[in-house]
Amino acid sequence: MADRDDERLPSRRVARLLRAEIEEGTRYPPGGKLPSYRQLAERYDVATNTAAAAVQLLAREGLVSIRAASGAYVRSPSEAEPDMRGELAKIRAQLHRSRSELDDAEKALAYLLDRIPSAESDG
């Protein structure tokens, strides 16, 4: 099975090509609309699902926003920053919750281990 970050994956290749065009700013300037998934699929000779996956990768990076029933639009750098901060804040909160849950699990495990008689005391 291929690694999801593998650049050889068609969706990663298409995302890389689109990213370059977005960063160049001539074909897809900030606020500009990307072609439909079907059009991207034809242009890059990939499946429509692959084109959609490529655009979704760019959306996760904050380069584009996907609007239901409208399409994908290039974001300006100033639009991307708040979303990235928000996403990072969500991840930080998840990390804190996970740490707390792990601490609670460790305490419960230590308590249960202390209640189990040792093999030496059975003899």
PDB file of C-alpha atoms in Angstrom, residues 8-117:
ATOM      1  CA  ARG A   8       4.374   9.510  -6.687  1.00  0.00           C
ATOM      2  CA  LEU A   9       0.668   9.357  -5.894  1.00  0.00           C
ATOM      3  CA  PRO A  10      -1.330  11.026  -8.671  1.00  0.00           C
ATOM      4  CA  SER A  11      -3.228  13.251  -6.220  1.00  0.00           C
ATOM      5  CA  ARG A  12       0.065  14.507  -4.730  1.00  0.00           C
ATOM      6  CA  ARG A  13       1.470  15.135  -8.210  1.00  0.00           C
ATOM      7  CA  VAL A  14      -1.605  17.110  -9.278  1.00  0.00           C
ATOM      8  CA  ALA A  15      -1.602  19.054  -5.992  1.00  0.00           C
ATOM      9  CA  ARG A  16       2.074  19.915  -6.496  1.00  0.00           C
ATOM     10  CA  LEU A  17       1.411  21.199 -10.028  1.00  0.00           C
ATOM     11  CA  LEU A  18      -1.618  23.232  -8.924  1.00  0.00           C
ATOM     12  CA  ARG A  19       0.288  24.590  -5.908  1.00  0.00           C
ATOM     13  CA  ALA A  20       3.032  25.861  -8.223  1.00  0.00           C
ATOM     14  CA  GLU A  21       0.470  27.603 -10.447  1.00  0.00           C
ATOM     15  CA  ILE A  22      -1.267  29.130  -7.422  1.00  0.00           C
ATOM     16  CA  GLU A  23       2.012  30.372  -5.954  1.00  0.00           C
ATOM     17  CA  GLU A  24       2.975  31.824  -9.335  1.00  0.00           C
ATOM     18  CA  GLY A  25      -0.311  33.743  -9.237  1.00  0.00           C
ATOM     19  CA  THR A  26      -0.814  34.171 -12.973  1.00  0.00           C
ATOM     20  CA  ARG A  27      -3.185  31.339 -13.845  1.00  0.00           C
ATOM     21  CA  TYR A  28      -4.927  31.175 -10.451  1.00  0.00           C
ATOM     22  CA  PRO A  29      -4.619  34.496  -8.573  1.00  0.00           C
ATOM     23  CA  PRO A  30      -6.070  35.031  -5.066  1.00  0.00           C
ATOM     24  CA  GLY A  31      -9.849  34.917  -5.305  1.00  0.00           C
ATOM     25  CA  GLY A  32      -9.674  33.044  -8.599  1.00  0.00           C
ATOM     26  CA  LYS A  33     -11.696  29.914  -9.152  1.00  0.00           C
ATOM     27  CA  LEU A  34     -10.030  26.601  -9.930  1.00  0.00           C
ATOM     28  CA  PRO A  35     -11.423  24.491 -12.769  1.00  0.00           C
ATOM     29  CA  SER A  36     -13.967  21.818 -11.865  1.00  0.00           C
ATOM     30  CA  TYR A  37     -12.724  18.417 -10.728  1.00  0.00           C
ATOM     31  CA  ARG A  38     -13.752  17.010 -14.100  1.00  0.00           C
ATOM     32  CA  GLN A  39     -11.766  19.680 -15.953  1.00  0.00           C
ATOM     33  CA  LEU A  40      -8.721  19.117 -13.734  1.00  0.00           C
ATOM     34  CA  ALA A  41      -9.006  15.364 -14.278  1.00  0.00           C
ATOM     35  CA  GLU A  42      -8.976  15.861 -18.051  1.00  0.00           C
ATOM     36  CA  ARG A  43      -6.114  18.353 -17.904  1.00  0.00           C
ATOM     37  CA  TYR A  44      -3.870  16.120 -15.775  1.00  0.00           C
ATOM     38  CA  ASP A  45      -5.118  12.816 -17.205  1.00  0.00           C
ATOM     39  CA  VAL A  46      -6.303  11.434 -13.862  1.00  0.00           C
ATOM     40  CA  ALA A  47      -9.581  10.236 -12.395  1.00  0.00           C
ATOM     41  CA  THR A  48     -12.071  12.815 -11.150  1.00  0.00           C
ATOM     42  CA  ASN A  49     -11.673  11.468  -7.592  1.00  0.00           C
ATOM     43  CA  THR A  50      -7.916  11.998  -7.895  1.00  0.00           C
ATOM     44  CA  ALA A  51      -8.433  15.615  -8.971  1.00  0.00           C
ATOM     45  CA  ALA A  52     -10.816  16.122  -6.045  1.00  0.00           C
ATOM     46  CA  ALA A  53      -8.264  14.627  -3.639  1.00  0.00           C
ATOM     47  CA  ALA A  54      -5.601  17.004  -4.974  1.00  0.00           C
ATOM     48  CA  VAL A  55      -7.821  20.037  -4.394  1.00  0.00           C
ATOM     49  CA  GLN A  56      -8.692  18.777  -0.914  1.00  0.00           C
ATOM     50  CA  LEU A  57      -4.972  18.522  -0.124  1.00  0.00           C
ATOM     51  CA  LEU A  58      -4.598  22.172  -1.114  1.00  0.00           C
ATOM     52  CA  ALA A  59      -7.604  23.070   1.038  1.00  0.00           C
ATOM     53  CA  ARG A  60      -5.990  21.389   4.062  1.00  0.00           C
ATOM     54  CA  GLU A  61      -2.870  23.455   3.382  1.00  0.00           C
ATOM     55  CA  GLY A  62      -4.994  26.610   3.389  1.00  0.00           C
ATOM     56  CA  LEU A  63      -4.260  27.479  -0.236  1.00  0.00           C
ATOM     57  CA  VAL A  64      -7.834  27.085  -1.459  1.00  0.00           C
ATOM     58  CA  SER A  65     -11.295  27.107   0.035  1.00  0.00           C
ATOM     59  CA  ILE A  66     -13.947  24.737  -1.226  1.00  0.00           C
ATOM     60  CA  ARG A  67     -17.472  26.130  -1.397  1.00  0.00           C
ATOM     61  CA  ALA A  68     -20.307  23.640  -1.721  1.00  0.00           C
ATOM     62  CA  ALA A  69     -22.033  23.752  -5.108  1.00  0.00           C
ATOM     63  CA  SER A  70     -19.681  26.549  -6.192  1.00  0.00           C
ATOM     64  CA  GLY A  71     -16.154  25.206  -6.503  1.00  0.00           C
ATOM     65  CA  ALA A  72     -12.669  25.774  -5.151  1.00  0.00           C
ATOM     66  CA  TYR A  73     -11.222  29.272  -4.857  1.00  0.00           C
ATOM     67  CA  VAL A  74      -7.656  30.410  -4.275  1.00  0.00           C
ATOM     68  CA  ARG A  75      -7.204  32.046  -0.908  1.00  0.00           C
ATOM     69  CA  SER A  76      -5.081  35.089  -0.329  1.00  0.00           C
ATOM     70  CA  PRO A  77      -2.191  34.639   2.128  1.00  0.00           C
ATOM     71  CA  SER A  78      -3.994  36.826   4.671  1.00  0.00           C
ATOM     72  CA  GLU A  79      -7.038  34.511   4.559  1.00  0.00           C
ATOM     73  CA  ALA A  80      -4.968  31.382   5.099  1.00  0.00           C
ATOM     74  CA  GLU A  81      -3.211  32.519   8.271  1.00  0.00           C
ATOM     75  CA  PRO A  82      -6.238  32.716  10.623  1.00  0.00           C
ATOM     76  CA  ASP A  83      -7.453  29.300   9.508  1.00  0.00           C
ATOM     77  CA  MET A  84      -4.023  27.801  10.110  1.00  0.00           C
ATOM     78  CA  ARG A  85      -3.937  29.361  13.585  1.00  0.00           C
ATOM     79  CA  GLY A  86      -7.392  27.975  14.300  1.00  0.00           C
ATOM     80  CA  GLU A  87      -6.424  24.509  13.112  1.00  0.00           C
ATOM     81  CA  LEU A  88      -3.244  24.594  15.187  1.00  0.00           C
ATOM     82  CA  ALA A  89      -5.245  25.694  18.232  1.00  0.00           C
ATOM     83  CA  LYS A  90      -7.631  22.751  17.709  1.00  0.00           C
ATOM     84  CA  ILE A  91      -4.709  20.343  17.462  1.00  0.00           C
ATOM     85  CA  ARG A  92      -3.143  21.804  20.612  1.00  0.00           C
ATOM     86  CA  ALA A  93      -6.436  21.361  22.484  1.00  0.00           C
ATOM     87  CA  GLN A  94      -6.677  17.743  21.284  1.00  0.00           C
ATOM     88  CA  LEU A  95      -3.119  17.153  22.453  1.00  0.00           C
ATOM     89  CA  HIS A  96      -3.901  18.542  25.915  1.00  0.00           C
ATOM     90  CA  ARG A  97      -7.006  16.356  26.162  1.00  0.00           C
ATOM     91  CA  SER A  98      -5.015  13.307  25.077  1.00  0.00           C
ATOM     92  CA  ARG A  99      -2.317  14.028  27.655  1.00  0.00           C
ATOM     93  CA  SER A 100      -4.956  14.282  30.362  1.00  0.00           C
ATOM     94  CA  GLU A 101      -6.561  11.021  29.265  1.00  0.00           C
ATOM     95  CA  LEU A 102      -3.174   9.295  29.206  1.00  0.00           C
ATOM     96  CA  ASP A 103      -2.398  10.567  32.709  1.00  0.00           C
ATOM     97  CA  ASP A 104      -5.746   9.224  33.941  1.00  0.00           C
ATOM     98  CA  ALA A 105      -5.114   5.856  32.268  1.00  0.00           C
ATOM     99  CA  GLU A 106      -1.625   5.680  33.790  1.00  0.00           C
ATOM    100  CA  LYS A 107      -3.043   6.353  37.278  1.00  0.00           C
ATOM    101  CA  ALA A 108      -5.734   3.700  36.836  1.00  0.00           C
ATOM    102  CA  LEU A 109      -3.165   1.196  35.581  1.00  0.00           C
ATOM    103  CA  ALA A 110      -0.807   1.894  38.487  1.00  0.00           C
ATOM    104  CA  TYR A 111      -3.690   1.459  40.948  1.00  0.00           C
ATOM    105  CA  LEU A 112      -4.711  -1.868  39.410  1.00  0.00           C
ATOM    106  CA  LEU A 113      -1.134  -3.141  39.267  1.00  0.00           C
ATOM    107  CA  ASP A 114      -0.697  -2.318  42.960  1.00  0.00           C
ATOM    108  CA  ARG A 115      -3.775  -4.435  43.774  1.00  0.00           C
ATOM    109  CA  ILE A 116      -2.461  -7.547  41.987  1.00  0.00           C
ATOM    110  CA  PRO A 117      -0.492  -9.825  44.320  1.00  0.00           C
TER     111      PRO A 117
END
